[in-house]
Coordinates of C-alpha atoms in Angstrom, one line a residue:
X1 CA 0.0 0.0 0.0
X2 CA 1.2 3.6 -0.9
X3 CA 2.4 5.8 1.6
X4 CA 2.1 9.4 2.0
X5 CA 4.4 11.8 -0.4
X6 CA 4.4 14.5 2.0
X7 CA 6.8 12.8 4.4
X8 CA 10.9 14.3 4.6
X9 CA 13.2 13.1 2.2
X10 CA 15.3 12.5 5.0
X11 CA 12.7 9.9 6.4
X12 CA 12.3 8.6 2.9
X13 CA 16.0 8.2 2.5
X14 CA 16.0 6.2 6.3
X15 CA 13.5 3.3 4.7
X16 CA 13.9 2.4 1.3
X17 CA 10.5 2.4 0.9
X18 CA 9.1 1.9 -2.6
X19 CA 6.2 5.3 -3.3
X20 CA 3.9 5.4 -6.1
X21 CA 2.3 8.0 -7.3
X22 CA -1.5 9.8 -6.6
X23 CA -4.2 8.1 -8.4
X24 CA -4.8 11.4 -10.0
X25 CA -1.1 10.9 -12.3
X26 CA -3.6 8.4 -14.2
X27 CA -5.2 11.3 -16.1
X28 CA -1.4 12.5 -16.9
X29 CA -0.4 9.4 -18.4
X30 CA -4.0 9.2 -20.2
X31 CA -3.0 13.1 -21.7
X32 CA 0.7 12.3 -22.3
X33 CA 0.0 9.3 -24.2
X34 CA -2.6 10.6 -26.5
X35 CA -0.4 13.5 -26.9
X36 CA 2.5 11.0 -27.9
X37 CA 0.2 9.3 -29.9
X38 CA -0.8 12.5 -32.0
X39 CA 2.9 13.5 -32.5
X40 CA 4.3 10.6 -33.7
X41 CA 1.2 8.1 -34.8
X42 CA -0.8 10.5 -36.6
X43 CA 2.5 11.8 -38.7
X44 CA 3.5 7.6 -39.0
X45 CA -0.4 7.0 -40.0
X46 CA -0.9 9.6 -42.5
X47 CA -0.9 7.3 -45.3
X48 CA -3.3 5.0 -44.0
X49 CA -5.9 8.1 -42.6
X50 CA -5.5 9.2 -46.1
X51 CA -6.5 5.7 -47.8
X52 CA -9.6 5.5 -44.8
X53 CA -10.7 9.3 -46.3
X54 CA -10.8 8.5 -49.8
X55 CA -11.7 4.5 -49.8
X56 CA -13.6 3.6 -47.0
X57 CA -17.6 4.1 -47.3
X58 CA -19.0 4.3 -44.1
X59 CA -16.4 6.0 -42.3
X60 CA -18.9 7.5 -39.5
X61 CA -19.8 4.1 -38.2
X62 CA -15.8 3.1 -38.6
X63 CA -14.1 6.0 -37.3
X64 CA -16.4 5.7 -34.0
X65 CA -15.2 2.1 -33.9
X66 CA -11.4 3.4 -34.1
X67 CA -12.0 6.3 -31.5
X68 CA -13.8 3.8 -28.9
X69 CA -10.8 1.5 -29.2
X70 CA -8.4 3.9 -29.2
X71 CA -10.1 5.7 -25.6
X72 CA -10.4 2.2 -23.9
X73 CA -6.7 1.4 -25.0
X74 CA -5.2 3.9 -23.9
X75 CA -7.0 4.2 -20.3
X76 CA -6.2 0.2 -19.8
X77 CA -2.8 1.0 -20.7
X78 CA -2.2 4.4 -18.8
X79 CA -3.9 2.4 -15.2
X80 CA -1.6 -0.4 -16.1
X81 CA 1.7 2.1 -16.7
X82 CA 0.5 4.1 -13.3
X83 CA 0.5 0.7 -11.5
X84 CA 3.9 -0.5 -12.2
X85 CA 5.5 2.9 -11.7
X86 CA 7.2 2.8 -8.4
X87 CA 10.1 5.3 -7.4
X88 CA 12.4 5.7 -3.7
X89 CA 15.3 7.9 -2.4
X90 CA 18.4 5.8 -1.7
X91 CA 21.2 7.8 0.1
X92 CA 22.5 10.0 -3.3
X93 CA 20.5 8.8 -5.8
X94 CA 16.8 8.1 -7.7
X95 CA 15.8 4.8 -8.3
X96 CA 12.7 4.6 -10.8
X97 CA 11.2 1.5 -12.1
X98 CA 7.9 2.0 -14.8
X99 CA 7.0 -0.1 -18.1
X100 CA 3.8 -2.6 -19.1
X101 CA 5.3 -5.0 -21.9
X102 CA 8.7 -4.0 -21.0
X103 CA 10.2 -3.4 -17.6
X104 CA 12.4 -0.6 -17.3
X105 CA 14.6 0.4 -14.1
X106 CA 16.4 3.8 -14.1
X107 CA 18.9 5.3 -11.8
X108 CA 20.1 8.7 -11.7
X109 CA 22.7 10.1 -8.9
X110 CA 22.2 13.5 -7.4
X111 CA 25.5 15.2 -8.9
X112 CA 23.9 14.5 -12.4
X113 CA 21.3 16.2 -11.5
X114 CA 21.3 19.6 -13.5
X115 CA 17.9 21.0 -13.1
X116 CA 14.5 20.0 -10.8
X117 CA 11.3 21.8 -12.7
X118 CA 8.4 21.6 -11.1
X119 CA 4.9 21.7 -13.5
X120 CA 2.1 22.4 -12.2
X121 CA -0.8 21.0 -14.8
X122 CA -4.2 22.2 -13.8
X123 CA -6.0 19.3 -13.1
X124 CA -3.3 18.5 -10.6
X125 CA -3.5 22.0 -8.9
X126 CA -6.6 21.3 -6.8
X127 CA -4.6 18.6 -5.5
X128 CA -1.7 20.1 -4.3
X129 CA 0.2 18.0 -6.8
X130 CA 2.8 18.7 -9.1
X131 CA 5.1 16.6 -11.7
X132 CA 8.8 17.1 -10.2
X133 CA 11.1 16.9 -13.4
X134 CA 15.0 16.4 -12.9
X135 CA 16.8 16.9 -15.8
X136 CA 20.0 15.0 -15.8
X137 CA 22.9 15.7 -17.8
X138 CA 23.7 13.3 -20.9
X139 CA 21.4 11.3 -22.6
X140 CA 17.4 12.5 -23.0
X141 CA 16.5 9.1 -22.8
X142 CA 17.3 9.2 -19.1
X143 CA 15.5 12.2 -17.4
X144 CA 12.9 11.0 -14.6
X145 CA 10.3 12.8 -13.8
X146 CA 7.6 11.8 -10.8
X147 CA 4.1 13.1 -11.9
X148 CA 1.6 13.5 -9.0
X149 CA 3.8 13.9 -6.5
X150 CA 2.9 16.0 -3.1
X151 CA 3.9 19.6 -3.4
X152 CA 5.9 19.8 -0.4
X153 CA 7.7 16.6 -1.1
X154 CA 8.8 18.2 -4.1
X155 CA 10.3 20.9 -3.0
X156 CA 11.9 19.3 -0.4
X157 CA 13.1 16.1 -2.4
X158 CA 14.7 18.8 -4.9
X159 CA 16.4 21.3 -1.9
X160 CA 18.0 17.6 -0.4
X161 CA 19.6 17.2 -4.0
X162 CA 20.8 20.7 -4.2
X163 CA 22.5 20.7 -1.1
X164 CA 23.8 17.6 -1.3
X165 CA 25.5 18.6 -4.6
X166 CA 26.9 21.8 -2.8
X167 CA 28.4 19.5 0.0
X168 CA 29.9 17.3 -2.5
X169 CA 31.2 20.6 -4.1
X170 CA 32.8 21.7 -1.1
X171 CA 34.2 18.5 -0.3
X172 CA 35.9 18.7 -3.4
X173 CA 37.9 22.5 -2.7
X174 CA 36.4 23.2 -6.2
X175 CA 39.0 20.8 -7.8
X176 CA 36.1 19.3 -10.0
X177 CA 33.0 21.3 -11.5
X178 CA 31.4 23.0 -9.9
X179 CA 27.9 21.3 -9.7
X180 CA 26.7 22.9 -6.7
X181 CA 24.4 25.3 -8.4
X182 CA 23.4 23.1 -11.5
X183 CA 19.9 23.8 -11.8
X184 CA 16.9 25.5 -9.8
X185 CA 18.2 25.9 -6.0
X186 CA 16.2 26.4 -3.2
X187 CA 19.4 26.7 -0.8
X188 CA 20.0 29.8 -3.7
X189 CA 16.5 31.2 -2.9
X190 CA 17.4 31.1 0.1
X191 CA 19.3 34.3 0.2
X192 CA 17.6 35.3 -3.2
X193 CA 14.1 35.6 -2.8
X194 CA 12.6 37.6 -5.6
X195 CA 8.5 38.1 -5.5
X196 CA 8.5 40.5 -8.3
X197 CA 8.8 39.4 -11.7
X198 CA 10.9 41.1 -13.9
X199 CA 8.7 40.5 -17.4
X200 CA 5.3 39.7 -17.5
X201 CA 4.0 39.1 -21.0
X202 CA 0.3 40.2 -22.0
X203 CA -2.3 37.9 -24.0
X204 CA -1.7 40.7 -27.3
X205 CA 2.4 39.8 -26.9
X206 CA 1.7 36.2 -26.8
X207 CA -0.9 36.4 -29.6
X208 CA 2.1 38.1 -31.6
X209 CA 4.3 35.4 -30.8
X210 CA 1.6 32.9 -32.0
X211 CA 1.7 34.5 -35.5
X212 CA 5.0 34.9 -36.0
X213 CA 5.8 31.3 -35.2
X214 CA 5.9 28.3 -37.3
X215 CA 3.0 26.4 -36.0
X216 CA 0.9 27.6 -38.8
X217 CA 3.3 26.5 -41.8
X218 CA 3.2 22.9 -39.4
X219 CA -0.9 22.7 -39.5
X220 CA -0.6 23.6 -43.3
X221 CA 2.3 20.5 -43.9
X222 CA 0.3 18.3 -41.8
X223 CA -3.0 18.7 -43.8
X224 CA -0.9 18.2 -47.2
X225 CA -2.1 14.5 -46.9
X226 CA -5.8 15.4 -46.8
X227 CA -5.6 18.3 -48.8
X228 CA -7.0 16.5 -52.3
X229 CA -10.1 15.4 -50.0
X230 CA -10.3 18.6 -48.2
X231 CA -10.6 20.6 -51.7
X232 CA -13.1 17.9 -53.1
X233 CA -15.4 18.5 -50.3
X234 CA -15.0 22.1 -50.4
X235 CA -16.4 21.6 -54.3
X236 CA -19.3 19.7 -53.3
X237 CA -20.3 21.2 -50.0
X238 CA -18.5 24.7 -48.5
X239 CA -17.9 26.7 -51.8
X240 CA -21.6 25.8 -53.7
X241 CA -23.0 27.3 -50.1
X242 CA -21.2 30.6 -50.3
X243 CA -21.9 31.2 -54.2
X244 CA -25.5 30.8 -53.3
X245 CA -24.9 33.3 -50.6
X246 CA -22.9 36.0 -53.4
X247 CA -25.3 34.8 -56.4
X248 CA -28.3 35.8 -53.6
X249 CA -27.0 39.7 -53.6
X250 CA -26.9 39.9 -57.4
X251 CA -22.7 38.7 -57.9
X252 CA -22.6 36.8 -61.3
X253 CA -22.4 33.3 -61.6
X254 CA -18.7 33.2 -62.2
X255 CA -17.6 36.0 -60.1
X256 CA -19.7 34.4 -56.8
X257 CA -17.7 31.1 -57.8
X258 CA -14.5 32.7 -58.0
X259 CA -14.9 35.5 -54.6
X260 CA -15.8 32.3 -53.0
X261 CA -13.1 30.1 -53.7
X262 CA -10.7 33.0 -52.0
X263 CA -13.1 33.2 -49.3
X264 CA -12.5 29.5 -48.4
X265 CA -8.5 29.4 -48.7
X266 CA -8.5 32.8 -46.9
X267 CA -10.4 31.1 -43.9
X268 CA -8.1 28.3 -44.0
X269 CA -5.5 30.4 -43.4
X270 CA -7.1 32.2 -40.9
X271 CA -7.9 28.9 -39.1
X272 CA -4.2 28.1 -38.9
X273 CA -2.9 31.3 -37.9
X274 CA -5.9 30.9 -35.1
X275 CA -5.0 27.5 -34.0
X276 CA -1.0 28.8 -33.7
X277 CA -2.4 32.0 -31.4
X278 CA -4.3 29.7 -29.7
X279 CA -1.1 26.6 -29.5
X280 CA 0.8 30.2 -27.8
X281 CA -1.5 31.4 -25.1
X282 CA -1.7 27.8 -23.8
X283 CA 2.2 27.6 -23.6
X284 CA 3.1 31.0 -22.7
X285 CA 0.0 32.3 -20.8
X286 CA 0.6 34.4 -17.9
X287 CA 4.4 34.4 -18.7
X288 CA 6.6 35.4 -15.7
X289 CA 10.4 35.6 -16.1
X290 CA 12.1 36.2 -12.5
X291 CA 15.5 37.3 -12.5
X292 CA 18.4 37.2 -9.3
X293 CA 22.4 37.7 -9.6
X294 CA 22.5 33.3 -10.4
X295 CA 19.7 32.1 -12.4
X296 CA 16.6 32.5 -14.5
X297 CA 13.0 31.2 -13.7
X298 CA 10.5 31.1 -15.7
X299 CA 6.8 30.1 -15.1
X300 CA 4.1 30.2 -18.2
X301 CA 1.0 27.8 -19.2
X302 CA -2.8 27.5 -19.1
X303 CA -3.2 24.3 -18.5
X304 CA -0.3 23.2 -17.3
X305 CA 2.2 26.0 -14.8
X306 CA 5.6 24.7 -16.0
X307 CA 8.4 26.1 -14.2
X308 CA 12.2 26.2 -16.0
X309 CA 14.8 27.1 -14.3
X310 CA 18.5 28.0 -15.7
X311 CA 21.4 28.9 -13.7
X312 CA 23.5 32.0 -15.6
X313 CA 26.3 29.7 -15.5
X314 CA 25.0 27.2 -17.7
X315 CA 24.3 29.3 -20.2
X316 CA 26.7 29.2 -23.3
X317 CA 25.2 31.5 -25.5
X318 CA 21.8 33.5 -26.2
X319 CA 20.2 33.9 -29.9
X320 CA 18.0 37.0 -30.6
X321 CA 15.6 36.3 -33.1
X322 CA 13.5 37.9 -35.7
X323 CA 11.3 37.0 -38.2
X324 CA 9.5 38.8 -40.9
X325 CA 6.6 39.0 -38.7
X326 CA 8.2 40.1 -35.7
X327 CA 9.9 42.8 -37.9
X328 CA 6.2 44.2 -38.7
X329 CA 5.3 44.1 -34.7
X330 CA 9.2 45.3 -34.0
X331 CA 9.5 42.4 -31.9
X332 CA 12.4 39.8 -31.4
X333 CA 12.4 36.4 -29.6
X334 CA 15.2 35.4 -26.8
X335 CA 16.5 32.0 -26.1
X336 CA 19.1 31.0 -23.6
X337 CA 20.7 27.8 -24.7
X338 CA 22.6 25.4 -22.3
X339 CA 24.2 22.2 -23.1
X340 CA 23.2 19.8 -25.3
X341 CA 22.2 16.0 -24.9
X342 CA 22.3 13.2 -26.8
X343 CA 18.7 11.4 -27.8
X344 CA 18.1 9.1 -30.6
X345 CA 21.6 9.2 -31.9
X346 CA 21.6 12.8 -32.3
X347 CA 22.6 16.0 -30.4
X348 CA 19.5 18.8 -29.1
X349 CA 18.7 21.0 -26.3
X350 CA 16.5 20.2 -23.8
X351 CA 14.4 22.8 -21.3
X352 CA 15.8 25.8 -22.9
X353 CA 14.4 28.9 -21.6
X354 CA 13.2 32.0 -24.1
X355 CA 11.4 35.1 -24.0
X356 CA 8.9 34.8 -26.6
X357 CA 8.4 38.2 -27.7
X358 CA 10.6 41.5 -26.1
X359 CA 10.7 45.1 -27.9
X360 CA 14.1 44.9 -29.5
X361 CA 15.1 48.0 -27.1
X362 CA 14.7 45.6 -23.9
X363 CA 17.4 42.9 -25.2
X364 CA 20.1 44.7 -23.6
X365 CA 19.1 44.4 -20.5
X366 CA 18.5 41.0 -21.0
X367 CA 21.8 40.1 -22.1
X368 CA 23.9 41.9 -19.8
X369 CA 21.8 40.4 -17.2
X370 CA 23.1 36.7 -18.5
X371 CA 27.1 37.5 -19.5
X372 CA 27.6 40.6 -17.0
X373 CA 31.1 41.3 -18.8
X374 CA 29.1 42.4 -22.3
X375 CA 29.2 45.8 -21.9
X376 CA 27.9 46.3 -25.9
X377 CA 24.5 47.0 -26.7
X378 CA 24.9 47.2 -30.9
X379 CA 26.9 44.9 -32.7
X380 CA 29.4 46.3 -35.3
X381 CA 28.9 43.0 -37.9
X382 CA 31.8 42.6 -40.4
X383 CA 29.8 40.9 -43.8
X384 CA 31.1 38.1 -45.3
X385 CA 32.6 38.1 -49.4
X386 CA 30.0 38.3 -52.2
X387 CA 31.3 35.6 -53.3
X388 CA 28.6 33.6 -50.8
X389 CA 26.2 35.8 -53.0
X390 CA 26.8 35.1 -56.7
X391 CA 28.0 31.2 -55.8
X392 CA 24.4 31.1 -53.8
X393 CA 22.6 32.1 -57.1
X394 CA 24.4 30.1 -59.4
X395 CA 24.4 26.7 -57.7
X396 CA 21.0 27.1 -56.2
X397 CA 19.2 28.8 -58.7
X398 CA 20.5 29.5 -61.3
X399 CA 21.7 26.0 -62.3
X400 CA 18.5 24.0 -61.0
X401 CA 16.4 26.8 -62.7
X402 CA 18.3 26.1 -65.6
X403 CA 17.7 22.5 -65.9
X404 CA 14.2 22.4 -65.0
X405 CA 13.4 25.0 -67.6
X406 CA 15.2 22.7 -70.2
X407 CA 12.7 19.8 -69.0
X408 CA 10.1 22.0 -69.4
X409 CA 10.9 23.2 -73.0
X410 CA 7.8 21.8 -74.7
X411 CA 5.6 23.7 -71.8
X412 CA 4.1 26.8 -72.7
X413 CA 4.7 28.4 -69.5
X414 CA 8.3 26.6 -68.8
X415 CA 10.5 30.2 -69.8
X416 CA 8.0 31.8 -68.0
X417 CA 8.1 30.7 -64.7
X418 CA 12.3 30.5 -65.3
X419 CA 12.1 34.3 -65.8
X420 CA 10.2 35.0 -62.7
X421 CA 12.3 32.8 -60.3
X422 CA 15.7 34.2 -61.7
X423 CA 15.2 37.5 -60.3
X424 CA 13.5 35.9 -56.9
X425 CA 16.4 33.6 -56.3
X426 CA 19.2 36.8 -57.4
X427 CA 16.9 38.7 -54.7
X428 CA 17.1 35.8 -51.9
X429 CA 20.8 35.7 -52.4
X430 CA 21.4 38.8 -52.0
X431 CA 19.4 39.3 -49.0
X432 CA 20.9 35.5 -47.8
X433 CA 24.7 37.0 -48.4
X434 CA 23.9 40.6 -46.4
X435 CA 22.4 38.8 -43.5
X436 CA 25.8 37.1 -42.7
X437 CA 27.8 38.6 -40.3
X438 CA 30.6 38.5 -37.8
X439 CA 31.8 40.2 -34.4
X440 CA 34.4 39.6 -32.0
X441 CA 36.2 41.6 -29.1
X442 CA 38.2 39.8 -26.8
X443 CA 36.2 38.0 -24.9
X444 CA 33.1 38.1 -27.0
X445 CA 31.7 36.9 -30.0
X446 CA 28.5 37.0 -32.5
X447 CA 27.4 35.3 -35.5
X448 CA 24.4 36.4 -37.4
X449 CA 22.6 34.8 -40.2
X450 CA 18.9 34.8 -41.7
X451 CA 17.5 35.5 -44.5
X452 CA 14.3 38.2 -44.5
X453 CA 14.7 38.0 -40.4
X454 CA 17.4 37.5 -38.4
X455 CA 19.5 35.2 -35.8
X456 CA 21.9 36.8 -33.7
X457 CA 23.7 34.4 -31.5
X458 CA 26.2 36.2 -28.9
X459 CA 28.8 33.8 -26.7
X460 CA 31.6 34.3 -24.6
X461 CA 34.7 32.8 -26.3
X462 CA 36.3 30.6 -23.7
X463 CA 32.7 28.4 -24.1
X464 CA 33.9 26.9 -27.5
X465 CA 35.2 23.9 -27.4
X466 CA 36.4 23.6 -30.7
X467 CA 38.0 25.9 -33.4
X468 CA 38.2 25.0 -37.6
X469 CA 38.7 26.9 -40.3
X470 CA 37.9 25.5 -43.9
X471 CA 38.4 26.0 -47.6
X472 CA 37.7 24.4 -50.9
X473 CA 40.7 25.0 -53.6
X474 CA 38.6 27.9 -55.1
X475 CA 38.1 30.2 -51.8
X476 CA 42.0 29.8 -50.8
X477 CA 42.5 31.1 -54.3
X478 CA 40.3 34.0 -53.3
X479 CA 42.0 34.0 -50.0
X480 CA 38.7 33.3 -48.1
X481 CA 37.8 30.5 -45.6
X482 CA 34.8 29.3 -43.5
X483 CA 34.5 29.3 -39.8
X484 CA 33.1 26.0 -37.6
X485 CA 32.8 26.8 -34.0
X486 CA 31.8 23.9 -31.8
X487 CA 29.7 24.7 -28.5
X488 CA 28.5 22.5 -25.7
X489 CA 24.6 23.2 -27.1
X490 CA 25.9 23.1 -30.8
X491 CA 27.9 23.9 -33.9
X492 CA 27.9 27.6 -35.5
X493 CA 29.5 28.6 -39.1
X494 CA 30.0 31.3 -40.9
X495 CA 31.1 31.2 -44.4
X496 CA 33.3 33.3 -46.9
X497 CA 35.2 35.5 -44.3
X498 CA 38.3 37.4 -45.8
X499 CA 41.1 34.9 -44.5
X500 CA 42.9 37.3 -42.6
X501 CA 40.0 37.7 -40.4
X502 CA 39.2 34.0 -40.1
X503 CA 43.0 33.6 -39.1
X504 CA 42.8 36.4 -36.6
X505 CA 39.6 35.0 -35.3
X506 CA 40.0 31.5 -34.8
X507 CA 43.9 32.0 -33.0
X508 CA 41.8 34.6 -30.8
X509 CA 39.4 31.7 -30.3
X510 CA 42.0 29.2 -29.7
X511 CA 44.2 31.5 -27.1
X512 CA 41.1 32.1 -25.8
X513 CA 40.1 28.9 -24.8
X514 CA 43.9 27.8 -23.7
X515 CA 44.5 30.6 -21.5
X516 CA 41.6 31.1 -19.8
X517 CA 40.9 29.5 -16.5
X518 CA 37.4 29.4 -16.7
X519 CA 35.5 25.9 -17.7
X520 CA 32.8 26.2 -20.5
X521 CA 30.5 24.8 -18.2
X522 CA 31.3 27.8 -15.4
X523 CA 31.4 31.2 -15.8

């Protein structure tokens, strides 16, 4: 029988006990599964949903079948997955043990313990419950997380690991890293205690962020599949309705059929950019970002209060971002990246925290706030050769333009459309080849790239870890070489730089990083 959560972890550690979860973390597992299964099943299932659409006759009767199924499977499964999921504190590390058809047993030690995020989804609120998420350094594959855990517990279970990592760094007479203040700390909040946040986003920000993101080009890619269907019942149902509605106020015949053809593909549009607002204020709603001298917090959601924390140490660079949109609403997007994982055999960030949407005037602030020692507010950017620009047009346009018009000889409209996309992709260059751009000081560094927007990504130097400079036979012949810089979260390049300046930068890089006595994991 379960026992209470809201005991001490030092009582917890005492016993050994094995806890389970509140019956309550069966409707998280119900959510998180369907969620899982709309992510990755739908996308897998595509082709099949699309063969159901256009083959199968009575797909009411069928698809209620499917939907009953799929409800009843994944409640059986999600009560089954809630009963084998058993977790217990053992001296200086998590033990965890889950899985239906496949047992699975996890451990993770308190020193690789980077961050504990508390979320707070609202069906656990009423409960006092919250899902208590350590994320460990390393593989993605091995972060534990206890959903519907007490409150208190929580907190608690997360101020034991801090402190037991600040011990251990003590012990140590900071001869290893230090590991002490890896993530969120209570024993920091301790002498930090800020109740005042220091940004608070409104629904009108957040609804600007939800239009500038991508989410609507990712509804639009994932109807693709349906769209033949979609446009056939359109024919048949939605667009005959609305020319009856224009034909009723005297419109023509042809001109009814025609306004209302751009009357449905507007609303279609409309419908994604709604559904991407909408995807926004349920992630960012009520956004609070709290600030003190060691770390980042920041607490956002409708329906589920997630909290990320990130320690200004961690952080090994911030990008400044801004799109076409955000250049209308003279917005940009922050994001503080820390280091990377490895997940499926491939390198990404995990719990990065970002500031949606800021006025581009507010940045500043923002950044001296996370490297201290950045005393710039504009960035003098040195452009790369135009070389990058005409060898951009040729190999990307003008050559495939060239041999799809060729293909398309016998078509009418073949030398047309070649005609209109030279002077797009000349244009797309261009504005490609201006949006490169590099800065340095001595203990700084930028890179810039984009396209109509921009990415600005500033770093101190001593983070890389790793310093290249490349050429093919025809750039040394111009005397011009690309830039690789390897970071803990990622690699950065910039191409075409004036070889003198790639020389100067990367043995600036290089001294940098062998004479400094800082680790790229400190600051």
């Amino acid at each position: 029988m379960s026992q209470p959560l809201s005991e001490s972890t030092a009582d917890l550690k005492s016993n050994n006990t094995w806890r389970r979860l509140s019956p309550i973390a069966i409707v998280f597992f119900i959510l998180r599964f369907s969620v899982r299964f709309v992510k990755d099943g739908l996308i897998n299932m595509a082709p099949a949903l699309a063969v159901f659409i256009t083959q199968v006759d009575d797909k009411s009767f069928w698809g209620s079948i499917a939907a009953v199924v799929f409800v009843f499977a994944v409640i059986i499964y999600s009560i089954l997955y809630y009963r084998t999921f058993k977790f217990r504190v053992q001296k200086d590390k998590l033990l965890l043990t889950k899985g239906v058809l496949k047992k699975e047993t996890t451990t993770l030690q308190f020193n690789k313990v980077q961050n504990v995020n508390l979320s707070t989804p609202f069906y656990f609120a009423p409960f006092k419950l919250v899902n208590c998420i350590f994320d460990s350094a390393g593989s993605s594959a091995k972060e534990i997380s206890f959903p519907g855990v007490d409150v208190q517990y929580a907190e608690s279970l997360r101020n034991d690991i801090l402190v037991f990592k600040a011990q251990q760094s003590t012990a140590s007479n900071s001869n290893e890293l230090d590991l002490a203040s890896d993530g969120d700390t209570d024993h920091q909040s301790s002498t930090e205690t800020v109740s005042k946040p220091r940004l608070s986003l409104s629904l009108i920000e957040i609804a600007k962020f939800g239009l500038s993101s991508n989410m609507t080009f990712l509804l639009l890619a994932f109807l693709a599949p349906f769209m033949e269907t979609i446009v056939d019942y359109a024919k048949h149902s939605i667009i005959p309705s609305i020319t009856a509605v224009l034909s009723s106020f005297g419109t023509s015949s042809e001109s009814a059929t025609s306004i209302a053809v751009a009357i449905f593909v507007v609303a279609v549009i409309l419908s994604a950019l709604l559904l991407s607002v909408v995807a926004a204020i349920i992630q960012f709603y009520n956004y609070q970002l709290f600030i003190t001298t060691e770390r980042f917090q920041r607490i956002a959601g409708l329906f589920d209060r997630h909290q990320i924390t990130m320690t200004k140490h961690r952080i090994q660079a911030v990008s400044i971002k801004q799109n076409w949109v955000f250049k209308l609403f003279k917005r940009v997007t922050i994001q503080f990246h820390q280091m990377a994982v490895i997940g499926n055999n491939s390198a990404k960030n995990k719990t990065n925290l970002s500031i949606p949407t800021l006025p581009p005037s507010s940045s500043p602030e923002i950044m001296r706030e996370a490297f201290p020692e950045l005393a710039v507010d504009n960035f003098a950017f040195s452009r790369i050769h135009k070389r990058f620009w005409s060898r951009t047009f040729i190999f990307n346009w003008l050559i495939p333009l060239f041999l799809v018009g060729s293909l398309m000889i016998n078509v009418d409209i073949g030398f047309a459309l070649l005609y209109f996309f030279i002077p797009v992709g000349f244009v797309l260059s261009y504005l490609r080849w201006r949006r490169y751009g590099l800065w340095y000081n001595r203990h700084f560094a930028a890179f810039k790239s984009g396209l109509v927007g921009h990415t600005i990504t500033i770093f101190p130097i001593y983070k890389v870890q790793k310093a290249t400079m490349k050429s093919s036979p025809a750039m040394r012949k111009a005397r011009l070489a690309t830039v690789e810089l390897q970071l803990a979260y990622g690699k950065k390049t910039i191409p075409y730089l004036p070889l003198a300046t790639a020389q100067e930068f990367v043995n600036l890089v290089l001294y940098e990083i062998e004479s400094n006595q800082k680790h790229w994991l400190n600051n």
